[in-house]
mmCIF file of C-alpha atoms in Angstrom:
data_model
loop_
_atom_site.group_PDB
_atom_site.id
_atom_site.type_symbol
_atom_site.label_atom_id
_atom_site.label_comp_id
_atom_site.label_asym_id
_atom_site.label_seq_id
_atom_site.Cartn_x
_atom_site.Cartn_y
_atom_site.Cartn_z
ATOM 1 C CA ASP N 202 15.851 0.721 -3.300
ATOM 2 C CA SER N 203 12.465 0.650 -5.041
ATOM 3 C CA GLY N 204 13.353 3.391 -7.494
ATOM 4 C CA VAL N 205 10.568 5.634 -6.178
ATOM 5 C CA THR N 206 11.783 8.879 -4.629
ATOM 6 C CA GLN N 207 9.831 10.933 -2.150
ATOM 7 C CA THR N 208 10.843 14.303 -0.766
ATOM 8 C CA PRO N 209 11.120 15.539 1.844
ATOM 9 C CA LYS N 210 11.658 12.601 4.203
ATOM 10 C CA HIS N 211 10.551 14.562 7.231
ATOM 11 C CA LEU N 212 8.419 17.665 7.568
ATOM 12 C CA ILE N 213 7.387 19.543 10.669
ATOM 13 C CA THR N 214 4.897 22.341 10.273
ATOM 14 C CA ALA N 215 2.288 24.266 12.232
ATOM 15 C CA THR N 216 -1.470 23.923 12.148
ATOM 16 C CA GLY N 217 -3.111 25.946 9.421
ATOM 17 C CA GLN N 218 -0.113 25.747 7.112
ATOM 18 C CA ARG N 219 0.174 24.246 3.647
ATOM 19 C CA VAL N 220 2.772 21.721 2.465
ATOM 20 C CA THR N 221 3.657 19.973 -0.764
ATOM 21 C CA LEU N 222 4.953 16.419 -0.890
ATOM 22 C CA ARG N 223 6.750 15.258 -3.996
ATOM 23 C CA CYS N 224 7.014 11.838 -5.593
ATOM 24 C CA SER N 225 9.138 10.694 -8.529
ATOM 25 C CA PRO N 226 7.997 7.293 -9.801
ATOM 26 C CA ARG N 227 10.235 4.551 -11.169
ATOM 27 C CA SER N 228 11.406 5.141 -14.698
ATOM 28 C CA GLY N 229 8.688 4.008 -17.099
ATOM 29 C CA ASP N 230 5.912 3.748 -14.514
ATOM 30 C CA LEU N 231 2.771 5.613 -15.491
ATOM 31 C CA SER N 232 0.709 5.070 -12.339
ATOM 32 C CA VAL N 233 1.174 6.941 -9.093
ATOM 33 C CA TYR N 234 -0.779 6.214 -5.922
ATOM 34 C CA TRP N 235 -0.811 8.231 -2.715
ATOM 35 C CA TYR N 236 -1.488 6.737 0.717
ATOM 36 C CA GLN N 237 -1.762 8.055 4.241
ATOM 37 C CA GLN N 238 -0.621 5.892 7.145
ATOM 38 C CA SER N 239 -1.362 7.153 10.639
ATOM 39 C CA LEU N 240 0.342 5.649 13.668
ATOM 40 C CA ASP N 241 -0.233 1.887 13.809
ATOM 41 C CA GLN N 242 -2.844 2.126 11.099
ATOM 42 C CA GLY N 243 -3.218 0.660 7.659
ATOM 43 C CA LEU N 244 -2.535 2.295 4.330
ATOM 44 C CA GLN N 245 -5.427 4.578 3.500
ATOM 45 C CA PHE N 246 -5.798 5.101 -0.233
ATOM 46 C CA LEU N 247 -5.977 8.758 -1.179
ATOM 47 C CA ILE N 248 -5.741 9.097 -4.949
ATOM 48 C CA HIS N 249 -4.480 7.419 -8.133
ATOM 49 C CA TYR N 250 -3.066 9.105 -11.211
ATOM 50 C CA TYR N 251 -2.323 7.367 -14.469
ATOM 51 C CA ASN N 252 -0.327 9.118 -17.168
ATOM 52 C CA GLY N 253 -1.283 12.551 -15.920
ATOM 53 C CA GLU N 254 -4.959 11.910 -15.344
ATOM 54 C CA GLU N 255 -6.793 11.310 -12.099
ATOM 55 C CA ARG N 256 -8.180 7.756 -12.151
ATOM 56 C CA ALA N 257 -9.578 7.106 -8.707
ATOM 57 C CA LYS N 258 -10.155 8.867 -5.425
ATOM 58 C CA GLY N 259 -10.366 7.439 -1.972
ATOM 59 C CA ASN N 260 -11.428 9.215 1.192
ATOM 60 C CA ILE N 261 -9.287 12.219 0.407
ATOM 61 C CA LEU N 262 -10.134 15.380 2.301
ATOM 62 C CA GLU N 263 -11.111 18.478 0.359
ATOM 63 C CA ARG N 264 -8.112 20.207 1.939
ATOM 64 C CA PHE N 265 -5.882 17.741 0.079
ATOM 65 C CA SER N 266 -5.198 17.824 -3.632
ATOM 66 C CA ALA N 267 -2.768 16.180 -6.000
ATOM 67 C CA GLN N 268 -1.572 16.265 -9.552
ATOM 68 C CA GLN N 269 0.695 14.346 -11.887
ATOM 69 C CA PHE N 270 2.858 16.361 -14.225
ATOM 70 C CA PRO N 271 3.904 15.625 -17.839
ATOM 71 C CA ASP N 272 7.204 14.197 -16.619
ATOM 72 C CA LEU N 273 5.077 11.835 -14.456
ATOM 73 C CA HIS N 274 6.223 13.100 -11.086
ATOM 74 C CA SER N 275 3.400 13.808 -8.688
ATOM 75 C CA GLU N 276 2.742 16.239 -5.892
ATOM 76 C CA LEU N 277 0.348 15.964 -2.972
ATOM 77 C CA ASN N 278 -0.744 19.293 -1.521
ATOM 78 C CA LEU N 279 -2.072 19.420 2.028
ATOM 79 C CA SER N 280 -3.573 22.692 3.223
ATOM 80 C CA SER N 281 -5.126 24.106 6.400
ATOM 81 C CA LEU N 282 -3.222 21.429 8.254
ATOM 82 C CA GLU N 283 -4.626 19.959 11.451
ATOM 83 C CA LEU N 284 -2.947 17.919 14.167
ATOM 84 C CA GLY N 285 -4.737 14.829 12.875
ATOM 85 C CA ASP N 286 -2.981 15.115 9.521
ATOM 86 C CA SER N 287 0.249 14.002 11.159
ATOM 87 C CA ALA N 288 1.089 10.727 9.441
ATOM 88 C CA LEU N 289 3.370 8.932 7.039
ATOM 89 C CA TYR N 290 2.499 9.718 3.440
ATOM 90 C CA PHE N 291 3.576 7.161 0.880
ATOM 91 C CA CYS N 292 3.506 7.252 -2.844
ATOM 92 C CA ALA N 293 3.735 4.130 -4.934
ATOM 93 C CA SER N 294 4.199 3.647 -8.637
ATOM 94 C CA ALA N 295 3.302 0.883 -11.057
ATOM 95 C CA ARG N 296 3.953 0.272 -14.728
ATOM 96 C CA ARG N 297 0.285 0.271 -15.675
ATOM 97 C CA GLY N 298 -2.978 1.193 -14.025
ATOM 98 C CA THR N 299 -3.973 -2.437 -13.735
ATOM 99 C CA ASP N 300 -0.797 -3.725 -12.086
ATOM 100 C CA THR N 301 -1.137 -5.023 -8.544
ATOM 101 C CA GLU N 302 2.619 -4.879 -7.921
ATOM 102 C CA ALA N 303 3.316 -1.369 -6.776
ATOM 103 C CA PHE N 304 6.663 0.035 -5.691
ATOM 104 C CA PHE N 305 6.639 2.298 -2.675
ATOM 105 C CA GLY N 306 8.813 5.244 -1.829
ATOM 106 C CA GLN N 307 10.295 5.639 1.646
ATOM 107 C CA GLY N 308 7.522 8.011 2.640
ATOM 108 C CA THR N 309 7.302 11.512 4.023
ATOM 109 C CA ARG N 310 6.749 11.740 7.750
ATOM 110 C CA LEU N 311 4.591 14.788 8.382
ATOM 111 C CA THR N 312 4.290 16.181 11.880
ATOM 112 C CA VAL N 313 1.811 18.985 12.482
ATOM 113 C CA VAL N 314 2.392 20.895 15.711
ATOM 114 C CA GLY J 258 -17.471 -0.546 -1.778
ATOM 115 C CA GLN J 259 -14.316 -2.433 -1.011
ATOM 116 C CA SER J 260 -13.179 -3.949 2.259
ATOM 117 C CA LEU J 261 -10.526 -6.366 3.426
ATOM 118 C CA GLU J 262 -10.410 -8.177 6.757
ATOM 119 C CA GLN J 263 -7.267 -9.633 8.291
ATOM 120 C CA PRO J 264 -6.241 -10.382 11.876
ATOM 121 C CA SER J 265 -4.594 -7.486 13.647
ATOM 122 C CA GLU J 266 -1.733 -9.504 15.094
ATOM 123 C CA VAL J 267 -0.173 -12.952 15.085
ATOM 124 C CA THR J 268 2.638 -14.362 17.203
ATOM 125 C CA ALA J 269 4.790 -17.368 16.343
ATOM 126 C CA VAL J 270 8.173 -18.822 17.218
ATOM 127 C CA GLU J 271 11.263 -19.037 15.087
ATOM 128 C CA GLY J 272 11.217 -21.978 12.704
ATOM 129 C CA ALA J 273 7.447 -22.347 12.840
ATOM 130 C CA ILE J 274 4.817 -21.888 10.131
ATOM 131 C CA VAL J 275 2.227 -19.123 10.280
ATOM 132 C CA GLN J 276 -0.798 -18.368 8.140
ATOM 133 C CA ILE J 277 -2.277 -14.881 7.757
ATOM 134 C CA ASN J 278 -5.814 -14.856 6.412
ATOM 135 C CA CYS J 279 -7.556 -12.210 4.362
ATOM 136 C CA THR J 280 -11.172 -11.956 3.284
ATOM 137 C CA TYR J 281 -12.177 -9.312 0.814
ATOM 138 C CA GLN J 282 -15.183 -7.662 -0.706
ATOM 139 C CA THR J 283 -14.886 -5.694 -3.930
ATOM 140 C CA SER J 284 -17.184 -4.663 -6.733
ATOM 141 C CA GLY J 285 -14.698 -5.985 -9.284
ATOM 142 C CA PHE J 286 -11.864 -8.418 -8.623
ATOM 143 C CA TYR J 287 -8.465 -8.305 -10.283
ATOM 144 C CA GLY J 288 -6.402 -10.412 -7.928
ATOM 145 C CA LEU J 289 -5.083 -10.412 -4.368
ATOM 146 C CA SER J 290 -1.645 -9.123 -3.456
ATOM 147 C CA TRP J 291 0.458 -9.275 -0.310
ATOM 148 C CA TYR J 292 2.912 -6.706 0.982
ATOM 149 C CA GLN J 293 5.367 -6.636 3.862
ATOM 150 C CA GLN J 294 6.208 -3.540 5.878
ATOM 151 C CA HIS J 295 8.914 -3.316 8.475
ATOM 152 C CA ASP J 296 8.449 -0.735 11.193
ATOM 153 C CA GLY J 297 7.673 2.566 9.432
ATOM 154 C CA GLY J 298 9.470 1.515 6.272
ATOM 155 C CA ALA J 299 8.259 1.277 2.725
ATOM 156 C CA PRO J 300 5.851 -1.584 2.021
ATOM 157 C CA THR J 301 7.334 -4.142 -0.353
ATOM 158 C CA PHE J 302 5.490 -6.461 -2.692
ATOM 159 C CA LEU J 303 5.542 -10.163 -1.798
ATOM 160 C CA SER J 304 3.118 -12.006 -4.043
ATOM 161 C CA TYR J 305 0.059 -11.877 -6.240
ATOM 162 C CA ASN J 306 -2.735 -14.351 -6.980
ATOM 163 C CA ALA J 307 -5.097 -13.804 -9.871
ATOM 164 C CA LEU J 308 -6.351 -17.380 -10.070
ATOM 165 C CA ASP J 309 -7.384 -19.937 -7.466
ATOM 166 C CA GLY J 310 -4.634 -21.978 -5.917
ATOM 167 C CA LEU J 311 -1.268 -21.697 -4.294
ATOM 168 C CA GLU J 312 1.670 -19.589 -5.454
ATOM 169 C CA GLU J 313 5.027 -20.377 -3.875
ATOM 170 C CA THR J 314 7.975 -18.021 -3.639
ATOM 171 C CA GLY J 315 10.692 -19.425 -1.435
ATOM 172 C CA ARG J 316 9.566 -19.540 2.195
ATOM 173 C CA PHE J 317 6.432 -17.573 1.378
ATOM 174 C CA SER J 318 3.314 -18.939 -0.302
ATOM 175 C CA SER J 319 0.017 -17.282 -1.067
ATOM 176 C CA PHE J 320 -3.339 -18.901 -1.671
ATOM 177 C CA LEU J 321 -6.535 -17.645 -3.250
ATOM 178 C CA SER J 322 -10.095 -18.924 -3.400
ATOM 179 C CA ARG J 323 -12.174 -16.570 -5.490
ATOM 180 C CA SER J 324 -15.428 -18.379 -4.734
ATOM 181 C CA ASP J 325 -14.853 -17.760 -1.012
ATOM 182 C CA SER J 326 -13.376 -14.254 -1.471
ATOM 183 C CA TYR J 327 -10.555 -15.504 0.689
ATOM 184 C CA GLY J 328 -6.816 -15.759 0.576
ATOM 185 C CA TYR J 329 -3.914 -16.360 2.888
ATOM 186 C CA LEU J 330 -0.196 -15.806 3.149
ATOM 187 C CA LEU J 331 1.821 -18.725 4.488
ATOM 188 C CA LEU J 332 5.238 -18.090 5.961
ATOM 189 C CA GLN J 333 7.420 -21.110 6.620
ATOM 190 C CA GLU J 334 10.635 -21.558 8.583
ATOM 191 C CA LEU J 335 10.010 -18.296 10.347
ATOM 192 C CA GLN J 336 12.977 -16.066 11.045
ATOM 193 C CA MET J 337 13.268 -13.134 13.406
ATOM 194 C CA LYS J 338 13.546 -10.812 10.413
ATOM 195 C CA ASP J 339 10.029 -11.841 9.359
ATOM 196 C CA SER J 340 8.647 -9.752 12.238
ATOM 197 C CA ALA J 341 6.762 -7.077 10.332
ATOM 198 C CA SER J 342 3.296 -6.022 9.262
ATOM 199 C CA TYR J 343 1.688 -7.888 6.396
ATOM 200 C CA PHE J 344 -1.019 -6.363 4.234
ATOM 201 C CA CYS J 345 -3.344 -7.933 1.731
ATOM 202 C CA ALA J 346 -4.467 -5.707 -1.120
ATOM 203 C CA VAL J 347 -6.973 -5.791 -3.934
ATOM 204 C CA ARG J 348 -7.499 -3.686 -6.980
ATOM 205 C CA ASP J 349 -10.923 -2.262 -7.616
ATOM 206 C CA GLY J 350 -11.409 -0.577 -10.941
ATOM 207 C CA ARG J 351 -10.933 -0.965 -14.632
ATOM 208 C CA ASN J 352 -9.604 0.732 -17.717
ATOM 209 C CA GLN J 353 -6.141 1.574 -16.439
ATOM 210 C CA GLY J 354 -7.609 3.087 -13.344
ATOM 211 C CA GLY J 355 -8.974 2.224 -9.997
ATOM 212 C CA LYS J 356 -7.982 1.901 -6.408
ATOM 213 C CA LEU J 357 -5.336 -0.349 -4.909
ATOM 214 C CA ILE J 358 -6.887 -0.963 -1.504
ATOM 215 C CA PHE J 359 -5.040 -2.393 1.472
ATOM 216 C CA GLY J 360 -6.266 -4.231 4.530
ATOM 217 C CA GLN J 361 -5.481 -2.879 7.979
ATOM 218 C CA GLY J 362 -2.446 -5.121 8.265
ATOM 219 C CA THR J 363 -1.418 -8.049 10.442
ATOM 220 C CA GLU J 364 1.473 -7.478 12.786
ATOM 221 C CA LEU J 365 3.577 -10.619 12.979
ATOM 222 C CA SER J 366 5.844 -11.082 15.959
ATOM 223 C CA VAL J 367 8.397 -13.859 15.732
ATOM 224 C CA LYS J 368 9.752 -14.994 19.100
ATOM 225 C CA PRO J 369 13.011 -16.899 19.683
#
């Protein structure tokens, strides 16, 4: 157990809908990263938050947004969902923004039908 | 921009040694990390190299050459449970920020 909690584990929703994925980092970790992993693909970096502030963005679609709250949990919001958004979404946390050792949650498997 | 190149798949037999290479390109370099991911599971951290040379952790070793923008993960005494995907990763950024970028992953299949 990495100490990072993601909910829900599975999500099935229809095209055009909006969903929110939640991530609770390890106790004391200030950094949260979000990744998308499509079938048999690598981990695509979406966004990085450090202590409540956005620090870096990857190729995140405009339909996607995220935030990190004062208690350091983070949410990833996906809207106007398309079939191609079906993927595993991982969050990872790290103690500091410069750490290369990140701890991953078990992921949320999103299926858009 | 940042990019990492690693082979898409490698096959080896139990008990053998396998090397997974990674070449990277980043605007700033803060070290090379390796992660393991079993089928659809959470990636787990294996090792990190900030300086040139070899780091050994049990059966796994990782090497870095900053001048060549190159590193590798060496797995010895392969076991069936080592069948997984292996990702190299680099950090690009500064000031408590930045991206942690992963390669596309190398799928290792260990055969009996």
